[in-house]
Tab-separated table of C-alpha atoms in Angstrom:
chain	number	residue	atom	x	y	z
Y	1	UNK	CA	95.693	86.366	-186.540
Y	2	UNK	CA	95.523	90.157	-186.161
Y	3	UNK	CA	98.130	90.588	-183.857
Y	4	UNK	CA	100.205	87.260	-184.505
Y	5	UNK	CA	100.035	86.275	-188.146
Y	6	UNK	CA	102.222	83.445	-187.255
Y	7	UNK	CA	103.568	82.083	-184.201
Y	8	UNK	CA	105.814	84.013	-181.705
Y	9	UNK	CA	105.391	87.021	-184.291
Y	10	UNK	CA	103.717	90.067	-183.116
Y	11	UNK	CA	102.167	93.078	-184.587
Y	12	UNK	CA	100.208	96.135	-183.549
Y	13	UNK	CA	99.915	98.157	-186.776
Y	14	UNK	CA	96.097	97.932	-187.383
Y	15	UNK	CA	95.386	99.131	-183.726
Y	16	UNK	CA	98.390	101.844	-183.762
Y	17	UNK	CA	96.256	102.932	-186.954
Y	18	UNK	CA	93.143	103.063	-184.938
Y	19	UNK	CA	94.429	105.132	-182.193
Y	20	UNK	CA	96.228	106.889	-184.245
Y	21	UNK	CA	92.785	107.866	-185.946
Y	22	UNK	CA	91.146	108.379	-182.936
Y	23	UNK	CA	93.710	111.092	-181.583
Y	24	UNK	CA	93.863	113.180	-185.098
Y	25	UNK	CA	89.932	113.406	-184.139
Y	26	UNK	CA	89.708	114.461	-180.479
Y	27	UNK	CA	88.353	111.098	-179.974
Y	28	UNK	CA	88.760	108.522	-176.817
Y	29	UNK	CA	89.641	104.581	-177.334
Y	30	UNK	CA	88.631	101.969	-175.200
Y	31	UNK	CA	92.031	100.712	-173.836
Y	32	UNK	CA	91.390	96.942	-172.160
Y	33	UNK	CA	92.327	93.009	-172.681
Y	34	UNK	CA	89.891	90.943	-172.747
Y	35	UNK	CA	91.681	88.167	-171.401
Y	36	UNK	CA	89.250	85.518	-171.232
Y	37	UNK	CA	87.018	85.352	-174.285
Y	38	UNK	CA	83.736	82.962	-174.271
Y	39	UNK	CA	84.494	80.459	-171.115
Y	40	UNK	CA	80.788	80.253	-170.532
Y	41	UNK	CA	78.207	77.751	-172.091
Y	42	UNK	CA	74.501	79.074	-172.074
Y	43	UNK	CA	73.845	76.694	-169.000
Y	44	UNK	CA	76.707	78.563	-166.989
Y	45	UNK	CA	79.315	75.770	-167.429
Y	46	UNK	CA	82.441	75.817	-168.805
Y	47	UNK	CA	83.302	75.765	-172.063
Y	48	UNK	CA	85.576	72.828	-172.984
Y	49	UNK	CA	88.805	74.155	-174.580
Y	50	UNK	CA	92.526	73.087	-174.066
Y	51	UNK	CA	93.329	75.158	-171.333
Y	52	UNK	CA	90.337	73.934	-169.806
Y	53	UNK	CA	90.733	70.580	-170.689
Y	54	UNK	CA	94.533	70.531	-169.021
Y	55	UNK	CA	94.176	72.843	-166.033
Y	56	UNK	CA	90.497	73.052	-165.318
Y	57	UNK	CA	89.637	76.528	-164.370
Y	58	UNK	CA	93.067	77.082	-162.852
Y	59	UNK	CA	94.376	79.100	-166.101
Y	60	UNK	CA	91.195	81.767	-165.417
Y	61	UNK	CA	93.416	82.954	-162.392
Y	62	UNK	CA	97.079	82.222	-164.581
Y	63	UNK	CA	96.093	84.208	-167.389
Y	64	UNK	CA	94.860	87.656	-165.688
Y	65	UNK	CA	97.620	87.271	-163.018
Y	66	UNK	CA	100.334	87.254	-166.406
Y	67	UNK	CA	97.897	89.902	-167.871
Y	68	UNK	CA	98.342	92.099	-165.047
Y	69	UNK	CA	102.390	91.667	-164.736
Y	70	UNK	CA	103.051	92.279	-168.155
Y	71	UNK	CA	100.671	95.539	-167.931
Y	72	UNK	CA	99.870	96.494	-164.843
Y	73	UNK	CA	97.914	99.883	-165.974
Y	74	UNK	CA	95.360	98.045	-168.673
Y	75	UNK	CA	91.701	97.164	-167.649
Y	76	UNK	CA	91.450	93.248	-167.230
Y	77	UNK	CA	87.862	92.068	-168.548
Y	78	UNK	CA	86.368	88.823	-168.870
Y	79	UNK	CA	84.424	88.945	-172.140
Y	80	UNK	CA	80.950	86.991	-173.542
Y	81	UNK	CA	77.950	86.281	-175.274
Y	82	UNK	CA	74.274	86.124	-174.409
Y	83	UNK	CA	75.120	87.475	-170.858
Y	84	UNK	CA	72.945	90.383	-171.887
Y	85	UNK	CA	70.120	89.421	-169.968
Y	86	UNK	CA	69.643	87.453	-166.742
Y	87	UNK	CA	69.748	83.858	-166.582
Y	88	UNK	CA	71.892	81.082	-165.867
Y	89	UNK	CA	74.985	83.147	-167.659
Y	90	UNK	CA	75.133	86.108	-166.353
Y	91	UNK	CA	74.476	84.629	-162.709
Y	92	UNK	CA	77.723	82.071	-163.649
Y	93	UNK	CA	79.294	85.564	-164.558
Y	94	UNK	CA	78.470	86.621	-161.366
Y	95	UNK	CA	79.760	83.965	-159.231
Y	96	UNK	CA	83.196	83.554	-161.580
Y	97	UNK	CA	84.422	87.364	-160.756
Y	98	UNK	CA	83.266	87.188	-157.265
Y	99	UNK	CA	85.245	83.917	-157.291
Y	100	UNK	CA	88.068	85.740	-158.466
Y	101	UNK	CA	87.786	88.718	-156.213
Y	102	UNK	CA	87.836	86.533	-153.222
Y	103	UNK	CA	91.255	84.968	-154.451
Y	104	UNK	CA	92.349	87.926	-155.261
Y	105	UNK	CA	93.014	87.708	-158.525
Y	106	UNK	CA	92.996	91.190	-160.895
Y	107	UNK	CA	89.545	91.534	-163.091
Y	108	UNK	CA	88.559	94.943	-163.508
Y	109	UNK	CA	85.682	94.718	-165.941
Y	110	UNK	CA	83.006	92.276	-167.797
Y	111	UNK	CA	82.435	92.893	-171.233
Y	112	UNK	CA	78.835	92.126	-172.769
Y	113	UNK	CA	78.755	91.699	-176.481
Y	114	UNK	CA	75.204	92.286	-177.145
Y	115	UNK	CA	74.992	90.393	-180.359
Y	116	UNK	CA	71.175	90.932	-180.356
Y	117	UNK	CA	68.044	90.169	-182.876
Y	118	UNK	CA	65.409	92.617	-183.399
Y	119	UNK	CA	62.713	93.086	-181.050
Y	120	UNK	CA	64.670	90.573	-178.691
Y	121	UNK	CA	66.046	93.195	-176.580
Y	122	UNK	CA	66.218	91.808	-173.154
Y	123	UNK	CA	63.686	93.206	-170.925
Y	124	UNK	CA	66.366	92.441	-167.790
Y	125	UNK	CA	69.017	93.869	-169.584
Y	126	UNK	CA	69.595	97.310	-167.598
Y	127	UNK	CA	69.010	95.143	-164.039
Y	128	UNK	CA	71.561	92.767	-164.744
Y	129	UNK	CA	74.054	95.185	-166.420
Y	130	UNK	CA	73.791	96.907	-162.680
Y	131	UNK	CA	74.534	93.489	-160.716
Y	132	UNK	CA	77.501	93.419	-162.975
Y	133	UNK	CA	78.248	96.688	-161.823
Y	134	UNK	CA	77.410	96.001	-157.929
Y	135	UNK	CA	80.232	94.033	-158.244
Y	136	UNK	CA	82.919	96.912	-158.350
Y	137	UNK	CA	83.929	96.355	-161.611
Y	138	UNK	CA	83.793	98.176	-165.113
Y	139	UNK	CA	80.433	96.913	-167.231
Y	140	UNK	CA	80.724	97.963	-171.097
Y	141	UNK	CA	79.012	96.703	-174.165
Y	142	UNK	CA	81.692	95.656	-175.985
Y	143	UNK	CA	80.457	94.311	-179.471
Y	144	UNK	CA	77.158	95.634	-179.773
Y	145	UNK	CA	75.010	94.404	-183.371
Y	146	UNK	CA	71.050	94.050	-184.007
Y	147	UNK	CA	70.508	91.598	-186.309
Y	148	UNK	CA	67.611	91.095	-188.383
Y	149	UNK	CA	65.967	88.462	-191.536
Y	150	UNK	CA	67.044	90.241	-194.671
Y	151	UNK	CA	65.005	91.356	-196.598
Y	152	UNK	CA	65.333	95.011	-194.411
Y	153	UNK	CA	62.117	96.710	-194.186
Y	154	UNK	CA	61.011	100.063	-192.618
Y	155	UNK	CA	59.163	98.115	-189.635
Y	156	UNK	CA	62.238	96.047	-189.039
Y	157	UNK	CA	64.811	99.343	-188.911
Y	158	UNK	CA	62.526	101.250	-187.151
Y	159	UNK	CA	62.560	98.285	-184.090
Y	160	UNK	CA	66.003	98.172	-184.683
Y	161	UNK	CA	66.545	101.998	-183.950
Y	162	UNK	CA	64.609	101.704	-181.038
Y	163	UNK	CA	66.390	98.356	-180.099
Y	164	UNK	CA	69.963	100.246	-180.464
Y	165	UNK	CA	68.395	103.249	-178.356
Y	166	UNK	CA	66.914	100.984	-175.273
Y	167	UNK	CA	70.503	99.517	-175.028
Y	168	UNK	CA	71.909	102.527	-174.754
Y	169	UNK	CA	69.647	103.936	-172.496
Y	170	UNK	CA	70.387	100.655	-170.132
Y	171	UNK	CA	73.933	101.150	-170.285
Y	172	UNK	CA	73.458	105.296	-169.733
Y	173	UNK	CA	71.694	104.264	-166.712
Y	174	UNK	CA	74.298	102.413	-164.870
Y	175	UNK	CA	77.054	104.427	-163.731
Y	176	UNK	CA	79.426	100.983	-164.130
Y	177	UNK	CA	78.452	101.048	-167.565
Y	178	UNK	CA	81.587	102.907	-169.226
Y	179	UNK	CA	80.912	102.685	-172.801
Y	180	UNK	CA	79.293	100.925	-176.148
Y	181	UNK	CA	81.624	99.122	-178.677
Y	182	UNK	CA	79.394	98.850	-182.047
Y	183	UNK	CA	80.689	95.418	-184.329
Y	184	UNK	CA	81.484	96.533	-186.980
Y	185	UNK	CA	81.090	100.260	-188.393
Y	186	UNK	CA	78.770	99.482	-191.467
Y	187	UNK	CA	76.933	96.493	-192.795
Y	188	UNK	CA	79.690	96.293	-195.437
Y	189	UNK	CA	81.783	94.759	-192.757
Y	190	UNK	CA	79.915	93.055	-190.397
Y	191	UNK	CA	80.065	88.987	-189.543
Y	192	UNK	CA	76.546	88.255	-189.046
Y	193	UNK	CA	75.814	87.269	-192.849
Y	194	UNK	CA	79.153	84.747	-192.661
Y	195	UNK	CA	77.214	82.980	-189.321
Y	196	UNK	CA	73.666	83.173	-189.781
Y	197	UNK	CA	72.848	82.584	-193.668
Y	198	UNK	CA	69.506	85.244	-194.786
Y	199	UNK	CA	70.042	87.023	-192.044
Y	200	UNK	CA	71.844	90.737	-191.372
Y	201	UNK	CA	71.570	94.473	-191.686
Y	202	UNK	CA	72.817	94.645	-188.193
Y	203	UNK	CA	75.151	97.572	-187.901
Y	204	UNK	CA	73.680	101.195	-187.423
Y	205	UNK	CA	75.034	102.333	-190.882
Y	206	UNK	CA	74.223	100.505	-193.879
Y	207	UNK	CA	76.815	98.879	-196.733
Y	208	UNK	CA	75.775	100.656	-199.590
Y	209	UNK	CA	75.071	104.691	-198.175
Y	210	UNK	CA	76.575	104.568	-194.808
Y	211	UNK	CA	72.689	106.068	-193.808
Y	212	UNK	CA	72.796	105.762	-189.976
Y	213	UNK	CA	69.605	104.725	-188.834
């Protein structure tokens, strides 16, 4: 609803005002689509959805072929969850884009959102962001949180810091790894209260002081 508030109605404004931003600062944006959003169950199935539903995994290939002829210069990415770490996922991750590869099909990146819990950090996190990266394509941590049981304490922020630190040392040591995406900039924003009731504190600045930790 960003981008179409209703139907065949488009706007950009909020991330023209974000770039915008970003260039009165010096700064560099992450320019991609993530074209495919969550297709994975936990087991490394599909998720049912319409598209699956009527085509079957046929609209995987239709949608980054369109993606790529309507901009041929942006970075295609497949985008998900609890692929942090390996497992069934991430291998199903694995085996879609080299799927894809072999038909040909444009993908130019996996994004890992890294919605993590304190002192959960995966311990194969680093390995299997570099089999994403054997693969040719971009790697980047795309919507990166550490959540925690409220209330905060100084045990649980100090895991946390060191949580947020091992993830970017994992991603610093794979040369696929092109970036970290945090979601969102304080607590004051963030979604994790809204899906997981007693539960938060998960951004690296807090809602009330916008103390980094």
């Amino acid at each position: 609803d960003a981008t179409e508030p209703s139907r065949g109605v488009f706007t950009f404004s909020g991330g023209d005002a974000i770039v915008a931003q970003a260039q009165k600062n010096g700064q560099l944006v992450r320019v991609s689509w993530d074209v495919l959003n969550e297709i994975l169950n936990d087991d490394g199935t599909f998720r049912q959805s319409v598209f699956f539903t009527t085509t079957g995994t046929s609209y995987i290939s239709t949608a980054l072929r369109a993606a790529r002829a309507a901009d041929p210069s942006a970075k295609l990415y497949i985008n998900d969850f609890n692929i942090e770490g390996m497992g069934a996922k991430s291998t199903a991750m694995v085996n879609l884009v080299r799927s894809l590869q072999a038909q040909g099909v444009p993908i130019d990146g996996i994004g890992v959102q890294a919605h993590l819990i304190v002192g959960e950090v995966p311990p194969t996190l680093q390995a299997n962001l570099a089999q994403f990266a054997a693969l040719g394509v971009e790697v980047a941590i795309t919507e990166l949180d550490v959540r925690m049981t409220l209330p905060a304490t100084s045990a649980l922020l100090a895991q946390q810091q060191r949580d947020y630190q091992t993830v970017v040392a994992a991603c610093r040591a794979v040369s696929g790894c092109i970036g970290i995406t945090v979601w969102d900039w304080t607590d004051k924003y963030s979604w994790v209260p809204g899906a997981f009731p007693g539960q938060g504190a998960a951004c690296p600045w807090d809602a009330v002081s916008d103390t980094c930790i």
